[in-house]
Amino acid sequence: MSTRSEPTGRPAGTDDATPSADAVARDDRVLDALLGLTDDDIRYDDPAVQLLSAWREDIVADEIGGTGSPSGRPPQLPRIRRSGPAGPAPDRSRPRRAARARRRSGRLVLVTGFAVLAAGGFAGVAMAAGGAAPDSPLFPVTKVIYPDRAAVAEHRSAAAADVDDARKAAKEGRDDDARRYLADADKHVRHLPDDAARTLRRKADEVRRGLSPSPNGAGAPGLTPSLTPSPNQPSPQASDTGSAEPSPSDSSAGAGNTSPGGEDSSSPEASAKAQSSNERNSDHGKGHHRDDAEQ
Amino acid sequence: MTSPEAGLTELAVRAGGGDRAAVEELLTRIRPIVVRYCRARLGRTGRGAYTTADDVAQEVCIAVLGALPRYRAGGSPFTAFVFGIAAHKVADAHRGAARDRSEPVATLPEQADLNAGPEARAIALDAAGRMRGLLERLTPQHREVVVLRVGVGLTAEETGNALGMTAGAVRVAQHRALNRLRALAAELYDEVGV
């Protein structure tokens, strides 16, 4: 049986005083077919019936405890979708996609976390390397990140080691070794800032004062070359030639030095000779001798 | 095909007498029709969900269970009893909606959507929305007939029982309601140029 819903053709908005039985029955069959109460094949040519059908479908869609069928009757025993035997097959792909998305999200969180930790760790290492000493495990990092600081630290460490070696050699009576160590320390001290250089020079001077007079005039307090730089020119006494050998007794006077050969270093010839020799052989600048001589 | 109303009155009497199994079965059977009634009357709210209608349907079911001891089999059919309560709850919801400014959002379950696609769904929603607007222009009696007959899915006889009318009166009323809807739909399609 086919039921065709058709407009009645009556004026819009008018209520029939006496509607025809056929029209009433036809509309009743249309609605029954719309609800699935009959097996009639209804064709929705009627715009009003089309709208009613859409409205009906919207109502029963996603119905809680309902059939989910737009044209189905209300159930005698409503099927519960989660456990109903005739319920829709569960979608397995979406949970898997969700799980994959969660795993990807987890990996992203891990990678981001490691990146943050690495960045934070690198910043911490860089900060710690700023004050690392040459014997520190972080010193290679310091040499890369702070090359200037690393150079200063290396010179400071080398100068301190030379001064310590010089002190040890002086205690053991190896004055020549001590002087050589002090000369090496002086090379390193030149690269240090003023504060660090002043401390090391003071320590070096303390060691130097304890040395016996050297054959070349170095090592005796007041006469040996000091690590302290001086703008003045060196005194004429210092010489490694032996021609102007300083005498401890004469050191305070700064004059009257006598060479082993009996020459008086205060003479013009001796002074000129000593100065010439000093200029040729001095390793550490020429302005140190006068300060020590003045002491 | 078994009517949703069949046996409800006897079941309600047993449930009112304290039969827990009858209460459970009664609730199972009336809940779908109550949900449809509330959805048909209240429509979608907020962001397009039936949240409010379903909540009202739940309240109706609770109210029906509370009123069961007062139901007497000799009076009106049980469906009329249920829809009477539902009509009051819907009216309360309309009043409450006028004061409510919240927009509840349903929690979407992770399961397959077996319904139509987005485009077809949008068209259907549009048509449903238009129909809902046309229903508001019917008389209250015609609107109630269409709601029960089409929205809930009752037969003419069941609708008559729920509304205290004869089946013939329901058929005439639905015929007049359809005529009115046809006229309104024609106006609507003329407006949108369909």
CSV table of C-alpha atoms in Angstrom, one decimal:
chain,number,residue,atom,x,y,z
A,1,MET,CA,0.0,0.0,0.0
A,2,SER,CA,1.3,3.4,-0.9
A,3,THR,CA,0.3,6.5,0.7
A,4,ARG,CA,1.1,9.8,-0.9
A,5,SER,CA,1.0,12.8,1.3
A,6,GLU,CA,-0.4,15.7,-0.7
A,7,PRO,CA,-1.5,19.1,0.3
A,8,THR,CA,-5.2,19.4,0.5
A,9,GLY,CA,-5.3,22.5,-1.5
A,10,ARG,CA,-7.4,24.3,1.0
A,11,PRO,CA,-6.7,28.0,1.9
A,12,ALA,CA,-3.8,28.4,4.2
A,13,GLY,CA,-4.5,28.7,7.9
A,14,THR,CA,-8.1,27.7,7.7
A,15,ASP,CA,-9.6,25.0,9.9
A,16,ASP,CA,-12.2,22.9,8.2
A,17,ALA,CA,-15.5,23.1,9.7
A,18,THR,CA,-16.4,19.7,8.3
A,19,PRO,CA,-13.2,18.0,7.0
A,20,SER,CA,-13.7,15.1,4.7
A,21,ALA,CA,-13.3,11.7,6.1
A,22,ASP,CA,-10.9,10.8,3.4
A,23,ALA,CA,-8.6,13.7,4.1
A,24,VAL,CA,-8.6,12.9,7.8
A,25,ALA,CA,-7.9,9.2,7.1
A,26,ARG,CA,-5.2,10.0,4.6
A,27,ASP,CA,-3.4,12.3,7.1
A,28,ASP,CA,-3.7,9.7,9.8
A,29,ARG,CA,-2.1,7.1,7.5
A,30,VAL,CA,0.7,9.5,6.6
A,31,LEU,CA,1.5,10.0,10.2
A,32,ASP,CA,1.3,6.3,11.0
A,33,ALA,CA,3.7,5.6,8.1
A,34,LEU,CA,5.9,8.4,9.3
A,35,LEU,CA,6.1,6.8,12.7
A,36,GLY,CA,6.6,3.3,11.2
A,37,LEU,CA,3.3,2.1,12.6
A,38,THR,CA,2.3,0.8,9.2
A,39,ASP,CA,4.1,-0.6,6.3
A,40,ASP,CA,2.8,2.1,3.9
A,41,ASP,CA,5.4,3.5,1.5
A,42,ILE,CA,5.1,7.1,2.2
A,43,ARG,CA,6.5,9.7,-0.2
A,44,TYR,CA,7.3,12.9,1.4
A,45,ASP,CA,6.0,15.3,-1.3
A,46,ASP,CA,4.4,17.4,1.4
A,47,PRO,CA,6.8,20.0,2.8
A,48,ALA,CA,5.0,19.9,6.1
A,49,VAL,CA,5.4,16.2,6.4
A,50,GLN,CA,9.1,16.6,5.4
A,51,LEU,CA,9.5,19.0,8.3
A,52,LEU,CA,7.7,16.8,10.7
A,53,SER,CA,9.9,13.9,9.6
A,54,ALA,CA,13.1,15.9,10.2
A,55,TRP,CA,11.7,17.1,13.6
A,56,ARG,CA,10.9,13.5,14.6
A,57,GLU,CA,14.4,12.3,13.6
A,58,ASP,CA,16.0,15.0,15.6
A,59,ILE,CA,14.0,14.1,18.7
A,60,VAL,CA,14.8,10.4,18.6
A,61,ALA,CA,18.4,10.9,17.6
A,62,ASP,CA,20.9,9.9,20.3
A,63,GLU,CA,18.0,9.1,22.5
A,64,ILE,CA,18.9,8.0,25.9
A,65,GLY,CA,17.6,4.5,26.4
A,66,GLY,CA,15.7,4.7,23.1
A,67,THR,CA,15.9,2.7,19.9
A,68,GLY,CA,17.9,5.3,18.0
A,69,SER,CA,15.6,4.6,15.1
A,70,PRO,CA,13.9,7.6,13.7
A,71,SER,CA,10.8,5.7,12.7
A,72,GLY,CA,10.8,3.1,15.4
A,73,ARG,CA,8.3,2.7,18.1
A,74,PRO,CA,9.1,3.4,21.7
A,75,PRO,CA,10.6,0.1,22.9
A,76,GLN,CA,8.9,-2.3,25.2
A,77,LEU,CA,12.3,-3.0,26.9
A,78,PRO,CA,14.6,-0.3,25.9
A,79,ARG,CA,18.0,-1.5,24.9
A,80,ILE,CA,20.9,-0.1,26.8
A,81,ARG,CA,23.5,0.7,24.2
A,82,ARG,CA,26.5,-0.2,26.3
A,83,SER,CA,25.4,-3.7,27.0
A,84,GLY,CA,22.6,-4.4,24.5
A,85,PRO,CA,23.2,-7.3,22.2
A,86,ALA,CA,21.8,-5.4,19.2
A,87,GLY,CA,23.7,-2.2,19.9
A,88,PRO,CA,26.1,-0.7,17.5
A,89,ALA,CA,29.5,-2.3,17.2
A,90,PRO,CA,31.9,-0.4,19.3
A,91,ASP,CA,34.3,1.7,17.2
A,92,ARG,CA,37.7,0.3,17.9
A,93,SER,CA,39.6,2.7,15.7
A,94,ARG,CA,38.8,5.8,17.5
A,95,PRO,CA,40.1,4.6,20.9
A,96,ARG,CA,43.2,3.4,19.1
A,97,ARG,CA,43.7,6.7,17.5
A,98,ALA,CA,43.1,8.4,20.8
A,99,ALA,CA,45.6,6.1,22.4
A,100,ARG,CA,48.1,6.8,19.7
A,101,ALA,CA,47.5,10.5,20.1
A,102,ARG,CA,48.0,10.1,23.9
A,103,ARG,CA,51.2,8.3,23.3
A,104,ARG,CA,52.4,10.9,20.8
A,105,SER,CA,51.5,13.6,23.3
A,106,GLY,CA,53.4,11.7,26.0
A,107,ARG,CA,56.5,11.5,23.8
A,108,LEU,CA,56.2,15.1,23.1
A,109,VAL,CA,56.0,15.9,26.7
A,110,LEU,CA,59.1,13.7,27.4
A,111,VAL,CA,61.1,15.3,24.6
A,112,THR,CA,60.1,18.8,25.7
A,113,GLY,CA,61.0,17.9,29.3
A,114,PHE,CA,64.4,16.6,28.3
A,115,ALA,CA,65.0,19.7,26.2
A,116,VAL,CA,64.1,21.9,29.1
A,117,LEU,CA,66.3,19.9,31.4
A,118,ALA,CA,69.1,20.0,28.9
A,119,ALA,CA,68.8,23.7,28.4
A,120,GLY,CA,68.6,24.3,32.2
A,121,GLY,CA,71.5,21.9,32.7
A,122,PHE,CA,73.6,23.7,30.1
A,123,ALA,CA,72.9,27.0,31.7
A,124,GLY,CA,73.9,25.7,35.1
A,125,VAL,CA,77.1,24.2,33.7
A,126,ALA,CA,77.9,27.4,31.9
A,127,MET,CA,77.4,29.4,35.1
A,128,ALA,CA,79.5,27.0,37.1
A,129,ALA,CA,82.2,26.9,34.5
A,130,GLY,CA,82.6,30.7,34.8
A,131,GLY,CA,84.7,30.3,37.9
A,132,ALA,CA,86.3,26.9,37.3
A,133,ALA,CA,90.0,26.4,38.0
A,134,PRO,CA,92.3,24.5,35.6
A,135,ASP,CA,92.1,21.4,37.8
A,136,SER,CA,88.3,21.5,37.6
A,137,PRO,CA,86.4,19.1,35.4
A,138,LEU,CA,84.5,22.0,34.1
A,139,PHE,CA,87.6,23.8,32.9
A,140,PRO,CA,87.3,22.5,29.3
A,141,VAL,CA,83.9,24.1,29.2
A,142,THR,CA,85.4,27.3,30.6
A,143,LYS,CA,88.0,27.3,27.9
A,144,VAL,CA,85.3,27.1,25.3
A,145,ILE,CA,82.8,29.5,26.7
A,146,TYR,CA,85.1,32.0,28.6
A,147,PRO,CA,88.5,31.8,26.9
A,148,ASP,CA,89.7,35.0,28.5
A,149,ARG,CA,88.9,33.8,32.0
A,150,ALA,CA,90.4,30.4,31.2
A,151,ALA,CA,93.7,32.1,30.1
A,152,VAL,CA,93.9,34.2,33.3
A,153,ALA,CA,93.1,31.1,35.4
A,154,GLU,CA,95.8,29.1,33.7
A,155,HIS,CA,98.4,31.9,34.3
A,156,ARG,CA,97.4,32.4,37.9
A,157,SER,CA,97.6,28.7,38.5
A,158,ALA,CA,101.0,28.4,36.8
A,159,ALA,CA,102.4,31.4,38.6
A,160,ALA,CA,101.2,30.1,42.0
A,161,ALA,CA,102.7,26.7,41.2
A,162,ASP,CA,106.0,28.3,40.2
A,163,VAL,CA,106.1,30.4,43.4
A,164,ASP,CA,105.4,27.3,45.5
A,165,ASP,CA,108.1,25.4,43.7
A,166,ALA,CA,110.5,28.3,44.2
A,167,ARG,CA,109.7,28.3,47.9
A,168,LYS,CA,110.3,24.6,48.1
A,169,ALA,CA,113.6,24.9,46.2
A,170,ALA,CA,114.7,27.7,48.5
A,171,LYS,CA,114.0,25.7,51.6
A,172,GLU,CA,116.1,22.8,50.1
A,173,GLY,CA,118.9,25.2,49.3
A,174,ARG,CA,118.5,25.0,45.6
A,175,ASP,CA,118.7,28.7,45.1
A,176,ASP,CA,119.3,28.5,41.3
A,177,ASP,CA,116.2,26.5,40.8
A,178,ALA,CA,114.2,28.8,43.0
A,179,ARG,CA,115.3,31.8,40.9
A,180,ARG,CA,114.4,29.9,37.7
A,181,TYR,CA,111.0,29.2,39.2
A,182,LEU,CA,110.5,32.8,40.1
A,183,ALA,CA,111.5,33.9,36.6
A,184,ASP,CA,108.8,31.6,35.2
A,185,ALA,CA,106.3,32.9,37.7
A,186,ASP,CA,107.0,36.4,36.6
A,187,LYS,CA,106.2,35.4,33.0
A,188,HIS,CA,102.8,34.3,34.1
A,189,VAL,CA,102.1,37.1,36.4
A,190,ARG,CA,102.4,39.6,33.6
A,191,HIS,CA,99.1,38.2,32.2
A,192,LEU,CA,97.2,38.6,35.4
A,193,PRO,CA,95.0,41.4,36.6
A,194,ASP,CA,96.4,43.8,39.2
A,195,ASP,CA,94.9,42.2,42.3
A,196,ALA,CA,96.0,38.7,41.5
A,197,ALA,CA,99.4,39.9,40.3
A,198,ARG,CA,100.1,41.9,43.4
A,199,THR,CA,99.5,38.9,45.7
A,200,LEU,CA,101.7,36.6,43.7
A,201,ARG,CA,104.5,39.2,43.5
A,202,ARG,CA,104.4,39.7,47.2
A,203,LYS,CA,104.8,36.0,47.7
A,204,ALA,CA,107.5,35.8,45.2
A,205,ASP,CA,109.4,38.6,46.9
A,206,GLU,CA,109.1,36.8,50.2
A,207,VAL,CA,110.8,33.8,48.6
A,208,ARG,CA,113.4,35.9,46.9
A,209,ARG,CA,114.4,37.6,50.1
A,210,GLY,CA,115.2,34.2,51.6
A,211,LEU,CA,117.6,33.3,48.8
A,212,SER,CA,121.4,33.6,49.2
A,213,PRO,CA,123.1,36.1,47.0
A,214,SER,CA,123.6,34.6,43.6
A,215,PRO,CA,126.7,34.9,41.6
A,216,ASN,CA,125.0,37.1,39.1
A,217,GLY,CA,123.5,39.4,41.8
A,218,ALA,CA,120.0,38.0,41.9
A,219,GLY,CA,118.3,36.6,44.9
A,220,ALA,CA,119.6,38.9,47.6
A,221,PRO,CA,116.9,41.0,49.2
A,222,GLY,CA,117.1,44.4,47.9
A,223,LEU,CA,119.3,43.6,45.0
A,224,THR,CA,117.4,40.9,43.1
A,225,PRO,CA,115.0,41.6,40.3
A,226,SER,CA,111.6,42.1,41.7
A,227,LEU,CA,108.4,40.7,40.0
A,228,THR,CA,106.9,44.1,40.7
A,229,PRO,CA,107.1,46.0,37.5
A,230,SER,CA,108.7,49.4,37.7
A,231,PRO,CA,108.8,52.1,35.1
A,232,ASN,CA,112.3,53.0,36.1
A,233,GLN,CA,115.3,51.7,34.5
A,234,PRO,CA,117.3,49.0,36.1
A,235,SER,CA,120.0,49.8,38.5
A,236,PRO,CA,123.5,49.3,37.3
A,237,GLN,CA,124.4,46.7,40.0
A,238,ALA,CA,122.4,43.8,38.5
A,239,SER,CA,124.5,41.7,36.2
A,240,ASP,CA,125.0,38.1,35.6
A,241,THR,CA,128.5,38.6,34.3
A,242,GLY,CA,130.0,38.7,37.8
A,243,SER,CA,131.6,42.0,37.1
A,244,ALA,CA,129.1,43.8,39.3
A,245,GLU,CA,128.5,41.3,42.1
A,246,PRO,CA,126.3,42.9,44.7
A,247,SER,CA,127.2,42.8,48.3
A,248,PRO,CA,124.6,42.4,51.1
A,249,SER,CA,126.5,44.9,53.1
A,250,ASP,CA,126.2,47.4,50.3
A,251,SER,CA,122.7,46.8,49.3
A,252,SER,CA,121.2,49.4,51.5
A,253,ALA,CA,123.6,52.0,50.3
A,254,GLY,CA,123.2,51.2,46.7
A,255,ALA,CA,126.8,51.9,46.0
A,256,GLY,CA,130.2,50.6,46.6
A,257,ASN,CA,129.6,47.2,45.1
A,258,THR,CA,132.7,45.4,44.5
A,259,SER,CA,133.2,42.8,41.9
A,260,PRO,CA,135.1,39.6,42.7
A,261,GLY,CA,137.9,41.0,40.7
A,262,GLY,CA,138.2,43.9,43.0
A,263,GLU,CA,136.7,46.4,40.7
A,264,ASP,CA,134.5,49.0,42.2
A,265,SER,CA,131.1,48.7,40.6
A,266,SER,CA,130.5,52.3,41.5
A,267,SER,CA,133.0,53.4,39.0
A,268,PRO,CA,131.8,54.7,35.7
A,269,GLU,CA,133.3,51.8,33.8
A,270,ALA,CA,131.8,49.2,36.1
A,271,SER,CA,128.4,50.8,36.0
A,272,ALA,CA,128.4,50.9,32.2
A,273,LYS,CA,129.6,47.4,32.0
A,274,ALA,CA,127.0,46.1,34.4
A,275,GLN,CA,124.2,47.9,32.7
A,276,SER,CA,125.3,46.6,29.3
A,277,SER,CA,125.4,43.1,30.7
A,278,ASN,CA,122.0,43.5,32.4
A,279,GLU,CA,120.4,44.6,29.2
A,280,ARG,CA,121.7,41.6,27.4
A,281,ASN,CA,120.8,38.9,29.9
A,282,SER,CA,117.9,40.0,32.0
A,283,ASP,CA,114.8,38.0,31.4
A,284,HIS,CA,112.3,40.1,33.3
A,285,GLY,CA,112.6,43.6,32.3
A,286,LYS,CA,115.0,46.2,33.2
A,287,GLY,CA,113.3,48.4,35.7
A,288,HIS,CA,113.3,46.1,38.7
A,289,HIS,CA,116.8,46.6,40.0
A,290,ARG,CA,116.5,50.1,41.1
A,291,ASP,CA,113.5,49.5,43.3
A,292,ASP,CA,115.2,46.7,45.0
A,293,ALA,CA,118.3,48.7,45.4
A,294,GLU,CA,116.4,51.4,47.0
A,295,GLN,CA,115.1,49.0,49.5
B,1,MET,CA,3.1,-4.0,17.4
B,2,THR,CA,2.7,-3.4,21.1
B,3,SER,CA,1.6,0.0,22.2
B,4,PRO,CA,3.8,1.8,24.7
B,5,GLU,CA,0.6,2.4,26.6
B,6,ALA,CA,-0.4,-1.3,26.8
B,7,GLY,CA,-0.4,-2.6,30.3
B,8,LEU,CA,0.9,0.6,31.7
B,9,THR,CA,-2.2,1.2,33.9
B,10,GLU,CA,-2.1,-2.2,35.4
B,11,LEU,CA,1.7,-1.9,35.9
B,12,ALA,CA,1.2,1.5,37.6
B,13,VAL,CA,-1.3,0.1,40.0
B,14,ARG,CA,1.1,-2.7,41.0
B,15,ALA,CA,3.9,-0.2,41.3
B,16,GLY,CA,1.8,2.1,43.4
B,17,GLY,CA,1.2,-0.9,45.7
B,18,GLY,CA,4.9,-1.3,46.4
B,19,ASP,CA,5.9,-3.9,43.9
B,20,ARG,CA,9.5,-3.0,43.2
B,21,ALA,CA,9.8,-5.1,40.1
B,22,ALA,CA,6.7,-3.3,38.7
B,23,VAL,CA,8.3,0.1,39.6
B,24,GLU,CA,11.4,-0.8,37.7
B,25,GLU,CA,9.5,-2.0,34.6
B,26,LEU,CA,7.2,1.0,34.7
B,27,LEU,CA,10.1,3.4,34.8
B,28,THR,CA,11.8,1.5,32.0
B,29,ARG,CA,8.7,1.8,29.8
B,30,ILE,CA,7.7,5.4,30.5
B,31,ARG,CA,11.1,6.9,30.3
B,32,PRO,CA,11.5,6.8,26.5
B,33,ILE,CA,8.1,8.4,25.9
B,34,VAL,CA,8.8,11.0,28.6
B,35,VAL,CA,12.1,11.9,27.0
B,36,ARG,CA,10.5,12.3,23.6
B,37,TYR,CA,7.7,14.4,25.0
B,38,CYS,CA,10.2,16.7,26.8
B,39,ARG,CA,12.4,16.9,23.7
B,40,ALA,CA,9.4,17.7,21.5
B,41,ARG,CA,8.2,20.4,23.9
B,42,LEU,CA,11.5,21.9,24.9
B,43,GLY,CA,13.7,21.3,21.9
B,44,ARG,CA,17.4,21.8,21.9
B,45,THR,CA,18.8,24.4,24.2
B,46,GLY,CA,22.1,26.0,24.9
B,47,ARG,CA,24.7,24.8,22.3
B,48,GLY,CA,22.2,22.6,20.4
B,49,ALA,CA,21.9,19.8,22.9
B,50,TYR,CA,18.9,18.1,24.5
B,51,THR,CA,20.5,18.5,27.9
B,52,THR,CA,17.7,20.5,29.4
B,53,ALA,CA,14.9,18.3,27.9
B,54,ASP,CA,16.6,15.2,29.1
B,55,ASP,CA,17.1,16.7,32.6
B,56,VAL,CA,13.4,17.6,32.7
B,57,ALA,CA,12.5,14.1,31.6
B,58,GLN,CA,14.4,12.7,34.5
B,59,GLU,CA,12.6,15.1,36.8
B,60,VAL,CA,9.3,13.9,35.3
B,61,CYS,CA,10.1,10.3,35.9
B,62,ILE,CA,11.0,11.0,39.5
B,63,ALA,CA,7.8,13.0,40.0
B,64,VAL,CA,5.8,10.2,38.5
B,65,LEU,CA,7.4,7.7,40.9
B,66,GLY,CA,6.6,10.0,43.8
B,67,ALA,CA,3.0,10.4,42.7
B,68,LEU,CA,2.4,6.7,42.0
B,69,PRO,CA,0.6,6.1,45.4
B,70,ARG,CA,-1.9,8.8,44.4
B,71,TYR,CA,-2.7,7.2,41.1
B,72,ARG,CA,-6.0,5.3,40.9
B,73,ALA,CA,-6.8,2.9,38.1
B,74,GLY,CA,-10.4,4.1,37.9
B,75,GLY,CA,-9.5,7.6,36.8
B,76,SER,CA,-7.7,8.7,33.7
B,77,PRO,CA,-5.3,6.5,31.8
B,78,PHE,CA,-1.8,6.3,33.2
B,79,THR,CA,-0.3,8.0,30.1
B,80,ALA,CA,-2.6,11.0,30.8
B,81,PHE,CA,-1.3,11.0,34.4
B,82,VAL,CA,2.3,10.9,33.2
B,83,PHE,CA,1.8,13.6,30.5
B,84,GLY,CA,0.0,15.8,32.9
B,85,ILE,CA,3.0,15.7,35.2
B,86,ALA,CA,5.3,16.2,32.3
B,87,ALA,CA,3.4,19.2,31.0
B,88,HIS,CA,3.8,20.9,34.4
B,89,LYS,CA,7.5,20.1,34.5
B,90,VAL,CA,7.9,21.5,31.0
B,91,ALA,CA,6.1,24.7,31.9
B,92,ASP,CA,8.5,25.0,34.9
B,93,ALA,CA,11.4,24.5,32.6
B,94,HIS,CA,10.2,27.2,30.3
B,95,ARG,CA,10.0,29.6,33.3
B,96,GLY,CA,13.4,28.5,34.5
B,97,ALA,CA,15.0,28.9,31.1
B,98,ALA,CA,13.9,32.5,31.0
B,99,ARG,CA,16.1,33.0,34.1
B,100,ASP,CA,18.9,30.7,33.3
B,101,ARG,CA,21.9,32.2,31.5
B,102,SER,CA,24.1,29.2,31.6
B,103,GLU,CA,25.0,27.1,28.6
B,104,PRO,CA,25.5,23.5,29.6
B,105,VAL,CA,27.7,21.4,27.4
B,106,ALA,CA,27.2,17.7,27.2
B,107,THR,CA,30.3,15.5,27.7
B,108,LEU,CA,30.9,13.8,24.4
B,109,PRO,CA,31.5,10.0,24.7
B,110,GLU,CA,34.3,8.4,22.7
B,111,GLN,CA,32.2,6.3,20.4
B,112,ALA,CA,31.2,6.1,16.8
B,113,ASP,CA,28.6,8.5,15.6
B,114,LEU,CA,26.4,6.3,13.4
B,115,ASN,CA,24.1,9.1,12.4
B,116,ALA,CA,24.2,11.2,9.3
B,117,GLY,CA,27.2,13.3,8.4
B,118,PRO,CA,27.7,16.9,9.3
B,119,GLU,CA,26.1,18.4,6.2
B,120,ALA,CA,23.0,16.1,6.4
B,121,ARG,CA,22.9,16.7,10.1
B,122,ALA,CA,23.0,20.4,9.7
B,123,ILE,CA,20.2,20.3,7.1
B,124,ALA,CA,18.1,18.1,9.4
B,125,LEU,CA,18.7,20.3,12.3
B,126,ASP,CA,17.7,23.3,10.2
B,127,ALA,CA,14.5,21.5,9.2
B,128,ALA,CA,13.8,20.4,12.7
B,129,GLY,CA,14.3,24.0,14.0
B,130,ARG,CA,12.0,25.3,11.4
B,131,MET,CA,9.3,22.7,12.3
B,132,ARG,CA,9.7,23.7,16.0
B,133,GLY,CA,9.1,27.3,15.0
B,134,LEU,CA,6.0,26.4,13.1
B,135,LEU,CA,4.7,24.3,16.0
B,136,GLU,CA,4.8,27.4,18.2
B,137,ARG,CA,2.2,29.0,15.8
B,138,LEU,CA,-0.3,26.2,16.3
B,139,THR,CA,-3.0,26.3,18.9
B,140,PRO,CA,-2.1,24.6,22.2
B,141,GLN,CA,-4.4,21.7,21.5
B,142,HIS,CA,-3.1,21.1,18.0
B,143,ARG,CA,0.4,21.5,19.2
B,144,GLU,CA,-0.1,18.9,22.0
B,145,VAL,CA,-1.7,16.5,19.5
B,146,VAL,CA,1.2,16.8,17.1
B,147,VAL,CA,3.7,16.5,19.9
B,148,LEU,CA,2.2,13.3,21.2
B,149,ARG,CA,1.3,11.9,17.9
B,150,VAL,CA,4.6,12.6,16.0
B,151,GLY,CA,7.1,13.6,18.6
B,152,VAL,CA,6.3,10.9,21.1
B,153,GLY,CA,5.0,8.4,18.5
B,154,LEU,CA,1.7,7.5,20.0
B,155,THR,CA,-1.2,6.2,18.0
B,156,ALA,CA,-4.4,8.3,17.6
B,157,GLU,CA,-6.0,6.1,20.3
B,158,GLU,CA,-3.1,6.5,22.7
B,159,THR,CA,-3.0,10.3,22.1
B,160,GLY,CA,-6.7,10.4,22.7
B,161,ASN,CA,-6.3,8.6,26.0
B,162,ALA,CA,-3.5,10.9,27.0
B,163,LEU,CA,-5.4,14.0,26.2
B,164,GLY,CA,-8.9,12.8,27.2
B,165,MET,CA,-10.1,12.8,23.6
B,166,THR,CA,-11.6,10.3,21.3
B,167,ALA,CA,-9.4,8.8,18.6
B,168,GLY,CA,-11.7,10.4,16.0
B,169,ALA,CA,-11.2,13.8,17.6
B,170,VAL,CA,-7.5,13.3,17.6
B,171,ARG,CA,-7.5,12.5,13.9
B,172,VAL,CA,-9.6,15.5,13.1
B,173,ALA,CA,-7.3,17.7,15.2
B,174,GLN,CA,-4.2,16.3,13.6
B,175,HIS,CA,-5.7,16.8,10.2
B,176,ARG,CA,-6.4,20.4,11.0
B,177,ALA,CA,-2.9,20.8,12.5
B,178,LEU,CA,-1.4,19.4,9.4
B,179,ASN,CA,-3.3,21.7,7.2
B,180,ARG,CA,-2.2,24.6,9.3
B,181,LEU,CA,1.4,23.4,9.1
B,182,ARG,CA,1.2,23.0,5.3
B,183,ALA,CA,0.1,26.6,5.0
B,184,LEU,CA,2.8,27.8,7.3
B,185,ALA,CA,5.4,25.7,5.5
B,186,ALA,CA,4.3,27.1,2.2
B,187,GLU,CA,4.8,30.6,3.6
B,188,LEU,CA,8.1,29.6,5.0
B,189,TYR,CA,9.4,28.2,1.7
B,190,ASP,CA,8.0,31.2,-0.2
B,191,GLU,CA,10.1,33.4,2.2
B,192,VAL,CA,13.3,31.4,1.6
B,193,GLY,CA,12.7,31.0,-2.1
B,194,VAL,CA,12.6,27.3,-2.2
